[in-house]
Amino acid sequence: MKNLVYLQSGGPTAVINSSLYGAIKEAKAQGIPHIYGSRNGVEGLLNDDLFDINKEDPEQIELLLQTPGAILGSTRYKLPSDSDDERYSKIVETIETNDIGLVLVNGGNDSMDTCAKLSRLFAKKGLDVKVIGVPKTVDNDLSATDHCIGYGSAAKYVINTVKSVCVDAACYKKGKVFVVEIMGRNAGWLTASVDLLPAPYRPDLIYLPEDAFDLESFYSEVKAIHEKKGHCVVAISEGIIFPRDTSAARVDAFGHIQLGGAADDLTRLVEKNLGLPTRSIELSLPQRADPILISKVDRDEAIECGRLAVKAGLSGQTGCMVALHRVSSSPYKVEYELKPVEGIANVEKKIPSDFLDSVYHLTPAFREYLYPLIQGEVDIKFEDGIYAVAKFRYNR
Amino acid sequence: MKNLVYLQSGGPTAVINSSLYGAIKEAKAQGIPHIYGSRNGVEGLLNDDLFDINKEDPEQIELLLQTPGAILGSTRYKLPSDSDDERYSKIVETIETNDIGLVLVNGGNDSMDTCAKLSRLFAKKGLDVKVIGVPKTVDNDLSATDHCIGYGSAAKYVINTVKSVCVDAACYKKGKVFVVEIMGRNAGWLTASVDLLPAPYRPDLIYLPEDAFDLESFYSEVKAIHEKKGHCVVAISEGIIFPRDTSAARVDAFGHIQLGGAADDLTRLVEKNLGLPTRSIELSLPQRADPILISKVDRDEAIECGRLAVKAGLSGQTGCMVALHRVSSSPYKVEYELKPVEGIANVEKKIPSDFLDSVYHLTPAFREYLYPLIQGEVDIKFEDGIYAVAKFRYNR
């Protein structure tokens, strides 16, 4: 039996290492001799930078279940389209040197592109190397799967954190306008999740990139709510589009204007146009990384996707991604299936129209969809008041 | 026996309602007939806006232990210095109408000022009304007490959240410069807390308002660390002072320039001067409000302070604040004592020099001080994946 190499890729999630955990458990059960981690995703294949996960301490493997970040290192490296590019020869060399028979790629849209390119490469070269994708992204924008691994935990973090903001915001008679910025450039899945919060501690307004954003109606909504309640909480996706003051925009190292900070810009506009006190709150990295509020459903599915990816490869499948098919929401039941990765990367799944009924109201169908994904709390191991993370020998 | 009225004041903490819980339990045990909540702190006394907490559901009282925000409503109202001001007559009227014999004020420096003014008022009017302060502030800047109630839980949130940022930041070979902004205008207690994180997941640099901040040395430190590690995580207090670009500064409703957003400004400077990619992360409101990472030590002390405030008032004390005196750090042992509130409000406790040995290194003495305050996790009750909060009839 040949060896396995595991790649992590793109932005990490709170459960990214839980899929690795599932793959390790299944690979050991199946008797795969060496389970290699590829350091920084495909970069490890390009530089023959692999390490043997079997040599790591079993206790550390268990801690993968609560370790955020990508324990193997991540990458945003994009493989060239030209399959004759010399970089592909390096990858083949690494594969052959280490006697690899199965490559698992854990990531989002870009990683499924890597998956497709690698499976094409091995087919072209006549190598018996299988490639299976393991879905992961807090953005929930991968097509071909009911939902993405990592979304449930990020949504649970966002929902609970925004609840705290709403509770705190309600304390003063004369409060502020709070604008909370949540991840999602083109798809508003994470922002929409706050719709699951019951009144009175839910945002008054929710704005998604799927809808056109109109500043004037935003002002009048905010003004009316602030007058009535004494404060107003607005949840926005980072990707909503409105006229920005580019004079204060930041220019990056390459001279490109970076618009970011939508909440900050919006609060400035509210101050200027409505004369109300404001506070912008960007949930930022912790919403994808924080493990304290991991959803048990999400973690169980993360583990299962890792296991099934190993099984699929060993059964001869390649060029596929493990996908989730929802059988029912209540009771919640999913089935796992394999979908060809070819083309998956080109489709960004936005919130469908039957989940939306106006600019800031999501439908009961959306809440039914989201509800099961945030269920269940997990036990977190703390050491002296601080949550523990796995430590691998290779990177210490 | 006369009645009790409880006031919450200033910025809420994750355990502010735990002190109320302690006071309710003790007041019931002592047979105080009515325990009133004053809506929005001293505003409730000015407007005779009290409600009887005894009428609330016992199950909701238990949920106070995990309810952030100020369940009674908070205020930043500052009482006038002139004790002949007519507002004081209104307060006396409310006190007499409701047969109040004990006023508890839960808050930070400004609230202790309220405490002092009220006790002077009652003395002057010859009223037998006791006033006791219950300390609360995530800023940990109240003098006369070893530490403040609320600081431990906020520090625990900050430490664990910054750990997630550090873990996530380490994923890429070529990563960013992350600047994490933590609460603390003039005292860096919360920012300093991240010093408790063990390597490798701790910020590379820590900047506190207690130290002068030098931009040039900041640049050279950041550059060297980023070159060596491929990324750099910097923790700063919101109050550090450096030359800001006021052209992009925001002007509030009163025409005052608001500087805020120190991390955002610093990252712009790093991009401009070092040409490195950056990300600013402001921990914002959740660091004081989020109940998921409440420190058990902090919560137990919050409850105890509430209980002791009732006892102190009933035993005839007035014009005092419940304070903590540390007997030892290891094993951790505190004693409670009463300190006169007069003058407390004028002193803002900064990090003492024996806790600091350079711009970004705290001493072992500081870590010994902080360590016990973040210990112990508490069970949080969730309903359908979302943490539960107390609902009081009066404000639903």
PDB file of N, CA and C in Angstrom, chain A residues 27-114:
ATOM      1  N   ALA A  27      -6.787   6.543   7.990  1.00  0.00           N
ATOM      2  CA  ALA A  27      -5.580   6.050   7.318  1.00  0.00           C
ATOM      3  C   ALA A  27      -4.872   5.001   8.181  1.00  0.00           C
ATOM      4  N   LYS A  28      -4.832   5.254   9.501  1.00  0.00           N
ATOM      5  CA  LYS A  28      -4.216   4.273  10.398  1.00  0.00           C
ATOM      6  C   LYS A  28      -5.033   2.987  10.405  1.00  0.00           C
ATOM      7  N   ALA A  29      -6.350   3.132  10.473  1.00  0.00           N
ATOM      8  CA  ALA A  29      -7.227   1.960  10.490  1.00  0.00           C
ATOM      9  C   ALA A  29      -7.068   1.133   9.218  1.00  0.00           C
ATOM     10  N   GLN A  30      -6.827   1.807   8.128  1.00  0.00           N
ATOM     11  CA  GLN A  30      -6.706   1.116   6.840  1.00  0.00           C
ATOM     12  C   GLN A  30      -5.293   0.585   6.609  1.00  0.00           C
ATOM     13  N   GLY A  31      -4.369   0.902   7.498  1.00  0.00           N
ATOM     14  CA  GLY A  31      -3.010   0.395   7.365  1.00  0.00           C
ATOM     15  C   GLY A  31      -2.127   1.127   6.372  1.00  0.00           C
ATOM     16  N   ILE A  32      -2.442   2.359   6.068  1.00  0.00           N
ATOM     17  CA  ILE A  32      -1.567   3.157   5.194  1.00  0.00           C
ATOM     18  C   ILE A  32      -0.246   3.376   5.932  1.00  0.00           C
ATOM     19  N   PRO A  33       0.891   3.024   5.306  1.00  0.00           N
ATOM     20  CA  PRO A  33       2.164   3.045   6.057  1.00  0.00           C
ATOM     21  C   PRO A  33       2.555   4.433   6.568  1.00  0.00           C
ATOM     22  N   HIS A  34       2.636   5.414   5.684  1.00  0.00           N
ATOM     23  CA  HIS A  34       3.035   6.758   6.122  1.00  0.00           C
ATOM     24  C   HIS A  34       1.962   7.782   5.782  1.00  0.00           C
ATOM     25  N   ILE A  35       1.652   8.597   6.783  1.00  0.00           N
ATOM     26  CA  ILE A  35       0.709   9.703   6.561  1.00  0.00           C
ATOM     27  C   ILE A  35       1.547  10.973   6.629  1.00  0.00           C
ATOM     28  N   TYR A  36       1.756  11.580   5.469  1.00  0.00           N
ATOM     29  CA  TYR A  36       2.602  12.772   5.428  1.00  0.00           C
ATOM     30  C   TYR A  36       1.779  14.041   5.477  1.00  0.00           C
ATOM     31  N   GLY A  37       2.291  15.015   6.182  1.00  0.00           N
ATOM     32  CA  GLY A  37       1.767  16.367   6.099  1.00  0.00           C
ATOM     33  C   GLY A  37       2.610  17.126   5.097  1.00  0.00           C
ATOM     34  N   SER A  38       1.959  17.866   4.208  1.00  0.00           N
ATOM     35  CA  SER A  38       2.700  18.694   3.247  1.00  0.00           C
ATOM     36  C   SER A  38       2.740  20.103   3.817  1.00  0.00           C
ATOM     37  N   ARG A  39       3.936  20.584   4.051  1.00  0.00           N
ATOM     38  CA  ARG A  39       4.052  21.885   4.715  1.00  0.00           C
ATOM     39  C   ARG A  39       3.604  23.022   3.786  1.00  0.00           C
ATOM     40  N   ASN A  40       2.634  23.805   4.267  1.00  0.00           N
ATOM     41  CA  ASN A  40       2.053  24.895   3.483  1.00  0.00           C
ATOM     42  C   ASN A  40       1.452  24.414   2.173  1.00  0.00           C
ATOM     43  N   GLY A  41       0.589  23.438   2.278  1.00  0.00           N
ATOM     44  CA  GLY A  41      -0.194  22.967   1.126  1.00  0.00           C
ATOM     45  C   GLY A  41       0.669  22.542  -0.029  1.00  0.00           C
ATOM     46  N   VAL A  42       0.329  23.011  -1.218  1.00  0.00           N
ATOM     47  CA  VAL A  42       1.019  22.578  -2.429  1.00  0.00           C
ATOM     48  C   VAL A  42       2.487  23.026  -2.448  1.00  0.00           C
ATOM     49  N   GLU A  43       2.823  24.015  -1.629  1.00  0.00           N
ATOM     50  CA  GLU A  43       4.233  24.435  -1.543  1.00  0.00           C
ATOM     51  C   GLU A  43       5.111  23.289  -1.039  1.00  0.00           C
ATOM     52  N   GLY A  44       4.548  22.457  -0.160  1.00  0.00           N
ATOM     53  CA  GLY A  44       5.280  21.296   0.355  1.00  0.00           C
ATOM     54  C   GLY A  44       5.581  20.289  -0.746  1.00  0.00           C
ATOM     55  N   LEU A  45       4.638  20.143  -1.676  1.00  0.00           N
ATOM     56  CA  LEU A  45       4.878  19.229  -2.808  1.00  0.00           C
ATOM     57  C   LEU A  45       5.936  19.801  -3.750  1.00  0.00           C
ATOM     58  N   LEU A  46       5.927  21.105  -3.913  1.00  0.00           N
ATOM     59  CA  LEU A  46       6.898  21.760  -4.816  1.00  0.00           C
ATOM     60  C   LEU A  46       8.315  21.684  -4.250  1.00  0.00           C
ATOM     61  N   ASN A  47       8.428  21.681  -2.927  1.00  0.00           N
ATOM     62  CA  ASN A  47       9.754  21.717  -2.289  1.00  0.00           C
ATOM     63  C   ASN A  47      10.123  20.424  -1.575  1.00  0.00           C
ATOM     64  N   ASP A  48       9.356  19.361  -1.818  1.00  0.00           N
ATOM     65  CA  ASP A  48       9.553  18.096  -1.102  1.00  0.00           C
ATOM     66  C   ASP A  48       9.682  18.360   0.401  1.00  0.00           C
ATOM     67  N   ASP A  49       8.750  19.129   0.923  1.00  0.00           N
ATOM     68  CA  ASP A  49       8.764  19.504   2.332  1.00  0.00           C
ATOM     69  C   ASP A  49       7.617  18.771   3.043  1.00  0.00           C
ATOM     70  N   LEU A  50       7.821  17.458   3.227  1.00  0.00           N
ATOM     71  CA  LEU A  50       6.813  16.627   3.879  1.00  0.00           C
ATOM     72  C   LEU A  50       7.349  16.161   5.229  1.00  0.00           C
ATOM     73  N   PHE A  51       6.428  15.819   6.139  1.00  0.00           N
ATOM     74  CA  PHE A  51       6.871  15.219   7.402  1.00  0.00           C
ATOM     75  C   PHE A  51       5.867  14.143   7.792  1.00  0.00           C
ATOM     76  N   ASP A  52       6.339  13.187   8.557  1.00  0.00           N
ATOM     77  CA  ASP A  52       5.541  11.996   8.859  1.00  0.00           C
ATOM     78  C   ASP A  52       4.692  12.230  10.105  1.00  0.00           C
ATOM     79  N   ILE A  53       3.387  12.333   9.910  1.00  0.00           N
ATOM     80  CA  ILE A  53       2.478  12.616  11.030  1.00  0.00           C
ATOM     81  C   ILE A  53       2.427  11.448  12.021  1.00  0.00           C
ATOM     82  N   ASN A  54       2.719  10.228  11.541  1.00  0.00           N
ATOM     83  CA  ASN A  54       2.718   9.069  12.452  1.00  0.00           C
ATOM     84  C   ASN A  54       3.699   9.239  13.603  1.00  0.00           C
ATOM     85  N   LYS A  55       4.710  10.071  13.385  1.00  0.00           N
ATOM     86  CA  LYS A  55       5.713  10.260  14.436  1.00  0.00           C
ATOM     87  C   LYS A  55       5.250  11.232  15.516  1.00  0.00           C
ATOM     88  N   GLU A  56       4.104  11.879  15.291  1.00  0.00           N
ATOM     89  CA  GLU A  56       3.636  12.841  16.290  1.00  0.00           C
ATOM     90  C   GLU A  56       2.968  12.105  17.458  1.00  0.00           C
ATOM     91  N   ASP A  57       2.997  12.765  18.600  1.00  0.00           N
ATOM     92  CA  ASP A  57       2.436  12.251  19.849  1.00  0.00           C
ATOM     93  C   ASP A  57       0.907  12.071  19.742  1.00  0.00           C
ATOM     94  N   PRO A  58       0.377  10.894  20.105  1.00  0.00           N
ATOM     95  CA  PRO A  58      -1.074  10.666  20.010  1.00  0.00           C
ATOM     96  C   PRO A  58      -1.913  11.705  20.769  1.00  0.00           C
ATOM     97  N   GLU A  59      -1.368  12.184  21.884  1.00  0.00           N
ATOM     98  CA  GLU A  59      -2.097  13.201  22.653  1.00  0.00           C
ATOM     99  C   GLU A  59      -2.264  14.493  21.843  1.00  0.00           C
ATOM    100  N   GLN A  60      -1.243  14.796  21.052  1.00  0.00           N
ATOM    101  CA  GLN A  60      -1.309  15.999  20.218  1.00  0.00           C
ATOM    102  C   GLN A  60      -2.311  15.797  19.080  1.00  0.00           C
ATOM    103  N   ILE A  61      -2.397  14.565  18.573  1.00  0.00           N
ATOM    104  CA  ILE A  61      -3.380  14.275  17.519  1.00  0.00           C
ATOM    105  C   ILE A  61      -4.796  14.550  18.058  1.00  0.00           C
ATOM    106  N   GLU A  62      -5.052  14.143  19.307  1.00  0.00           N
ATOM    107  CA  GLU A  62      -6.380  14.390  19.896  1.00  0.00           C
ATOM    108  C   GLU A  62      -6.668  15.888  20.005  1.00  0.00           C
ATOM    109  N   LEU A  63      -5.638  16.664  20.288  1.00  0.00           N
ATOM    110  CA  LEU A  63      -5.833  18.114  20.426  1.00  0.00           C
ATOM    111  C   LEU A  63      -6.133  18.806  19.096  1.00  0.00           C
ATOM    112  N   LEU A  64      -5.932  18.092  17.984  1.00  0.00           N
ATOM    113  CA  LEU A  64      -6.288  18.678  16.682  1.00  0.00           C
ATOM    114  C   LEU A  64      -7.753  19.111  16.670  1.00  0.00           C
ATOM    115  N   LEU A  65      -8.571  18.403  17.471  1.00  0.00           N
ATOM    116  CA  LEU A  65     -10.015  18.671  17.487  1.00  0.00           C
ATOM    117  C   LEU A  65     -10.370  20.045  18.054  1.00  0.00           C
ATOM    118  N   GLN A  66      -9.425  20.709  18.688  1.00  0.00           N
ATOM    119  CA  GLN A  66      -9.716  22.057  19.195  1.00  0.00           C
ATOM    120  C   GLN A  66      -8.621  23.049  18.797  1.00  0.00           C
ATOM    121  N   THR A  67      -7.845  22.676  17.777  1.00  0.00           N
ATOM    122  CA  THR A  67      -6.746  23.540  17.332  1.00  0.00           C
ATOM    123  C   THR A  67      -7.148  24.320  16.085  1.00  0.00           C
ATOM    124  N   PRO A  68      -7.218  25.654  16.206  1.00  0.00           N
ATOM    125  CA  PRO A  68      -7.524  26.434  15.001  1.00  0.00           C
ATOM    126  C   PRO A  68      -6.261  26.600  14.158  1.00  0.00           C
ATOM    127  N   GLY A  69      -6.367  27.416  13.117  1.00  0.00           N
ATOM    128  CA  GLY A  69      -5.221  27.576  12.229  1.00  0.00           C
ATOM    129  C   GLY A  69      -5.006  26.282  11.467  1.00  0.00           C
ATOM    130  N   ALA A  70      -4.061  26.275  10.571  1.00  0.00           N
ATOM    131  CA  ALA A  70      -3.750  25.078   9.799  1.00  0.00           C
ATOM    132  C   ALA A  70      -2.466  24.500  10.380  1.00  0.00           C
ATOM    133  N   ILE A  71      -2.580  23.368  11.087  1.00  0.00           N
ATOM    134  CA  ILE A  71      -1.409  22.804  11.779  1.00  0.00           C
ATOM    135  C   ILE A  71      -0.293  22.450  10.797  1.00  0.00           C
ATOM    136  N   LEU A  72      -0.663  22.133   9.546  1.00  0.00           N
ATOM    137  CA  LEU A  72       0.356  21.776   8.546  1.00  0.00           C
ATOM    138  C   LEU A  72       0.896  23.005   7.824  1.00  0.00           C
ATOM    139  N   GLY A  73       0.326  24.163   8.120  1.00  0.00           N
ATOM    140  CA  GLY A  73       0.656  25.369   7.361  1.00  0.00           C
ATOM    141  C   GLY A  73      -0.264  25.450   6.154  1.00  0.00           C
ATOM    142  N   SER A  74      -0.647  26.665   5.803  1.00  0.00           N
ATOM    143  CA  SER A  74      -1.559  26.840   4.673  1.00  0.00           C
ATOM    144  C   SER A  74      -0.852  27.584   3.543  1.00  0.00           C
ATOM    145  N   THR A  75      -1.568  27.813   2.466  1.00  0.00           N
ATOM    146  CA  THR A  75      -0.996  28.518   1.317  1.00  0.00           C
ATOM    147  C   THR A  75      -2.108  29.132   0.494  1.00  0.00           C
ATOM    148  N   ARG A  76      -1.759  30.154  -0.271  1.00  0.00           N
ATOM    149  CA  ARG A  76      -2.692  30.662  -1.285  1.00  0.00           C
ATOM    150  C   ARG A  76      -2.058  30.503  -2.672  1.00  0.00           C
ATOM    151  N   TYR A  77      -1.085  29.604  -2.747  1.00  0.00           N
ATOM    152  CA  TYR A  77      -0.353  29.364  -3.996  1.00  0.00           C
ATOM    153  C   TYR A  77      -1.295  28.815  -5.060  1.00  0.00           C
ATOM    154  N   LYS A  78      -1.253  29.408  -6.236  1.00  0.00           N
ATOM    155  CA  LYS A  78      -2.120  28.945  -7.331  1.00  0.00           C
ATOM    156  C   LYS A  78      -1.253  28.243  -8.372  1.00  0.00           C
ATOM    157  N   LEU A  79      -1.563  26.998  -8.665  1.00  0.00           N
ATOM    158  CA  LEU A  79      -0.785  26.239  -9.646  1.00  0.00           C
ATOM    159  C   LEU A  79      -1.014  26.805 -11.046  1.00  0.00           C
ATOM    160  N   PRO A  80       0.005  26.743 -11.908  1.00  0.00           N
ATOM    161  CA  PRO A  80      -0.157  27.283 -13.265  1.00  0.00           C
ATOM    162  C   PRO A  80      -1.158  26.460 -14.100  1.00  0.00           C
ATOM    163  N   SER A  81      -1.730  27.100 -15.106  1.00  0.00           N
ATOM    164  CA  SER A  81      -2.689  26.400 -15.977  1.00  0.00           C
ATOM    165  C   SER A  81      -1.957  25.474 -16.945  1.00  0.00           C
ATOM    166  N   ASP A  82      -0.771  25.888 -17.330  1.00  0.00           N
ATOM    167  CA  ASP A  82       0.013  25.107 -18.305  1.00  0.00           C
ATOM    168  C   ASP A  82       0.581  23.849 -17.633  1.00  0.00           C
ATOM    169  N   SER A  83       0.070  22.697 -18.023  1.00  0.00           N
ATOM    170  CA  SER A  83       0.479  21.451 -17.348  1.00  0.00           C
ATOM    171  C   SER A  83       1.912  21.042 -17.711  1.00  0.00           C
ATOM    172  N   ASP A  84       2.539  21.756 -18.658  1.00  0.00           N
ATOM    173  CA  ASP A  84       3.946  21.465 -18.973  1.00  0.00           C
ATOM    174  C   ASP A  84       4.903  22.308 -18.122  1.00  0.00           C
ATOM    175  N   ASP A  85       4.348  23.186 -17.325  1.00  0.00           N
ATOM    176  CA  ASP A  85       5.167  24.029 -16.465  1.00  0.00           C
ATOM    177  C   ASP A  85       6.096  23.137 -15.629  1.00  0.00           C
ATOM    178  N   GLU A  86       7.352  23.585 -15.469  1.00  0.00           N
ATOM    179  CA  GLU A  86       8.348  22.734 -14.790  1.00  0.00           C
ATOM    180  C   GLU A  86       8.011  22.451 -13.326  1.00  0.00           C
ATOM    181  N   ARG A  87       7.137  23.311 -12.742  1.00  0.00           N
ATOM    182  CA  ARG A  87       6.763  23.070 -11.353  1.00  0.00           C
ATOM    183  C   ARG A  87       6.051  21.721 -11.187  1.00  0.00           C
ATOM    184  N   TYR A  88       5.344  21.331 -12.258  1.00  0.00           N
ATOM    185  CA  TYR A  88       4.650  20.044 -12.164  1.00  0.00           C
ATOM    186  C   TYR A  88       5.634  18.869 -12.109  1.00  0.00           C
ATOM    187  N   SER A  89       6.799  19.037 -12.739  1.00  0.00           N
ATOM    188  CA  SER A  89       7.814  17.967 -12.667  1.00  0.00           C
ATOM    189  C   SER A  89       8.292  17.810 -11.226  1.00  0.00           C
ATOM    190  N   LYS A  90       8.407  18.946 -10.540  1.00  0.00           N
ATOM    191  CA  LYS A  90       8.839  18.886  -9.130  1.00  0.00           C
ATOM    192  C   LYS A  90       7.817  18.155  -8.279  1.00  0.00           C
ATOM    193  N   ILE A  91       6.545  18.439  -8.547  1.00  0.00           N
ATOM    194  CA  ILE A  91       5.488  17.767  -7.776  1.00  0.00           C
ATOM    195  C   ILE A  91       5.548  16.264  -8.012  1.00  0.00           C
ATOM    196  N   VAL A  92       5.693  15.863  -9.284  1.00  0.00           N
ATOM    197  CA  VAL A  92       5.756  14.424  -9.619  1.00  0.00           C
ATOM    198  C   VAL A  92       6.944  13.781  -8.899  1.00  0.00           C
ATOM    199  N   GLU A  93       8.051  14.515  -8.859  1.00  0.00           N
ATOM    200  CA  GLU A  93       9.239  14.002  -8.182  1.00  0.00           C
ATOM    201  C   GLU A  93       8.976  13.754  -6.696  1.00  0.00           C
ATOM    202  N   THR A  94       8.342  14.733  -6.051  1.00  0.00           N
ATOM    203  CA  THR A  94       8.009  14.574  -4.621  1.00  0.00           C
ATOM    204  C   THR A  94       7.086  13.380  -4.410  1.00  0.00           C
ATOM    205  N   ILE A  95       6.112  13.246  -5.289  1.00  0.00           N
ATOM    206  CA  ILE A  95       5.141  12.144  -5.189  1.00  0.00           C
ATOM    207  C   ILE A  95       5.869  10.799  -5.310  1.00  0.00           C
ATOM    208  N   GLU A  96       6.775  10.715  -6.283  1.00  0.00           N
ATOM    209  CA  GLU A  96       7.463   9.439  -6.504  1.00  0.00           C
ATOM    210  C   GLU A  96       8.489   9.146  -5.409  1.00  0.00           C
ATOM    211  N   THR A  97       9.233  10.163  -5.026  1.00  0.00           N
ATOM    212  CA  THR A  97      10.228   9.986  -3.960  1.00  0.00           C
ATOM    213  C   THR A  97       9.601   9.429  -2.691  1.00  0.00           C
ATOM    214  N   ASN A  98       8.400   9.920  -2.367  1.00  0.00           N
ATOM    215  CA  ASN A  98       7.768   9.544  -1.106  1.00  0.00           C
ATOM    216  C   ASN A  98       6.725   8.422  -1.262  1.00  0.00           C
ATOM    217  N   ASP A  99       6.694   7.859  -2.467  1.00  0.00           N
ATOM    218  CA  ASP A  99       5.788   6.737  -2.746  1.00  0.00           C
ATOM    219  C   ASP A  99       4.335   7.040  -2.352  1.00  0.00           C
ATOM    220  N   ILE A 100       3.874   8.190  -2.834  1.00  0.00           N
ATOM    221  CA  ILE A 100       2.516   8.650  -2.515  1.00  0.00           C
ATOM    222  C   ILE A 100       1.500   8.017  -3.462  1.00  0.00           C
ATOM    223  N   GLY A 101       0.408   7.522  -2.898  1.00  0.00           N
ATOM    224  CA  GLY A 101      -0.677   6.987  -3.712  1.00  0.00           C
ATOM    225  C   GLY A 101      -1.975   7.761  -3.560  1.00  0.00           C
ATOM    226  N   LEU A 102      -2.010   8.645  -2.540  1.00  0.00           N
ATOM    227  CA  LEU A 102      -3.246   9.391  -2.284  1.00  0.00           C
ATOM    228  C   LEU A 102      -2.923  10.799  -1.781  1.00  0.00           C
ATOM    229  N   VAL A 103      -3.485  11.771  -2.479  1.00  0.00           N
ATOM    230  CA  VAL A 103      -3.297  13.174  -2.101  1.00  0.00           C
ATOM    231  C   VAL A 103      -4.651  13.729  -1.646  1.00  0.00           C
ATOM    232  N   LEU A 104      -4.712  14.229  -0.420  1.00  0.00           N
ATOM    233  CA  LEU A 104      -5.945  14.873   0.050  1.00  0.00           C
ATOM    234  C   LEU A 104      -5.712  16.373   0.133  1.00  0.00           C
ATOM    235  N   VAL A 105      -6.643  17.139  -0.438  1.00  0.00           N
ATOM    236  CA  VAL A 105      -6.524  18.598  -0.422  1.00  0.00           C
ATOM    237  C   VAL A 105      -7.713  19.170   0.333  1.00  0.00           C
ATOM    238  N   ASN A 106      -7.437  19.810   1.452  1.00  0.00           N
ATOM    239  CA  ASN A 106      -8.481  20.368   2.309  1.00  0.00           C
ATOM    240  C   ASN A 106      -8.543  21.872   2.107  1.00  0.00           C
ATOM    241  N   GLY A 107      -9.648  22.341   1.513  1.00  0.00           N
ATOM    242  CA  GLY A 107      -9.723  23.767   1.268  1.00  0.00           C
ATOM    243  C   GLY A 107     -11.027  24.203   0.646  1.00  0.00           C
ATOM    244  N   GLY A 108     -11.044  25.446   0.140  1.00  0.00           N
ATOM    245  CA  GLY A 108     -12.234  26.024  -0.471  1.00  0.00           C
ATOM    246  C   GLY A 108     -12.148  25.993  -1.995  1.00  0.00           C
ATOM    247  N   ASN A 109     -12.720  27.012  -2.617  1.00  0.00           N
ATOM    248  CA  ASN A 109     -12.775  27.028  -4.083  1.00  0.00           C
ATOM    249  C   ASN A 109     -11.396  26.928  -4.736  1.00  0.00           C
ATOM    250  N   ASP A 110     -10.453  27.730  -4.272  1.00  0.00           N
ATOM    251  CA  ASP A 110      -9.122  27.722  -4.887  1.00  0.00           C
ATOM    252  C   ASP A 110      -8.443  26.368  -4.706  1.00  0.00           C
ATOM    253  N   SER A 111      -8.700  25.743  -3.566  1.00  0.00           N
ATOM    254  CA  SER A 111      -8.064  24.455  -3.294  1.00  0.00           C
ATOM    255  C   SER A 111      -8.660  23.366  -4.176  1.00  0.00           C
ATOM    256  N   MET A 112      -9.933  23.503  -4.525  1.00  0.00           N
ATOM    257  CA  MET A 112     -10.537  22.520  -5.424  1.00  0.00           C
ATOM    258  C   MET A 112      -9.963  22.678  -6.844  1.00  0.00           C
ATOM    259  N   ASP A 113      -9.524  23.895  -7.152  1.00  0.00           N
ATOM    260  CA  ASP A 113      -8.810  24.132  -8.413  1.00  0.00           C
ATOM    261  C   ASP A 113      -7.482  23.371  -8.380  1.00  0.00           C
ATOM    262  N   THR A 114      -6.766  23.443  -7.278  1.00  0.00           N
ATOM    263  CA  THR A 114      -5.527  22.680  -7.097  1.00  0.00           C
ATOM    264  C   THR A 114      -5.799  21.178  -7.248  1.00  0.00           C
TER     265      THR A 114
END
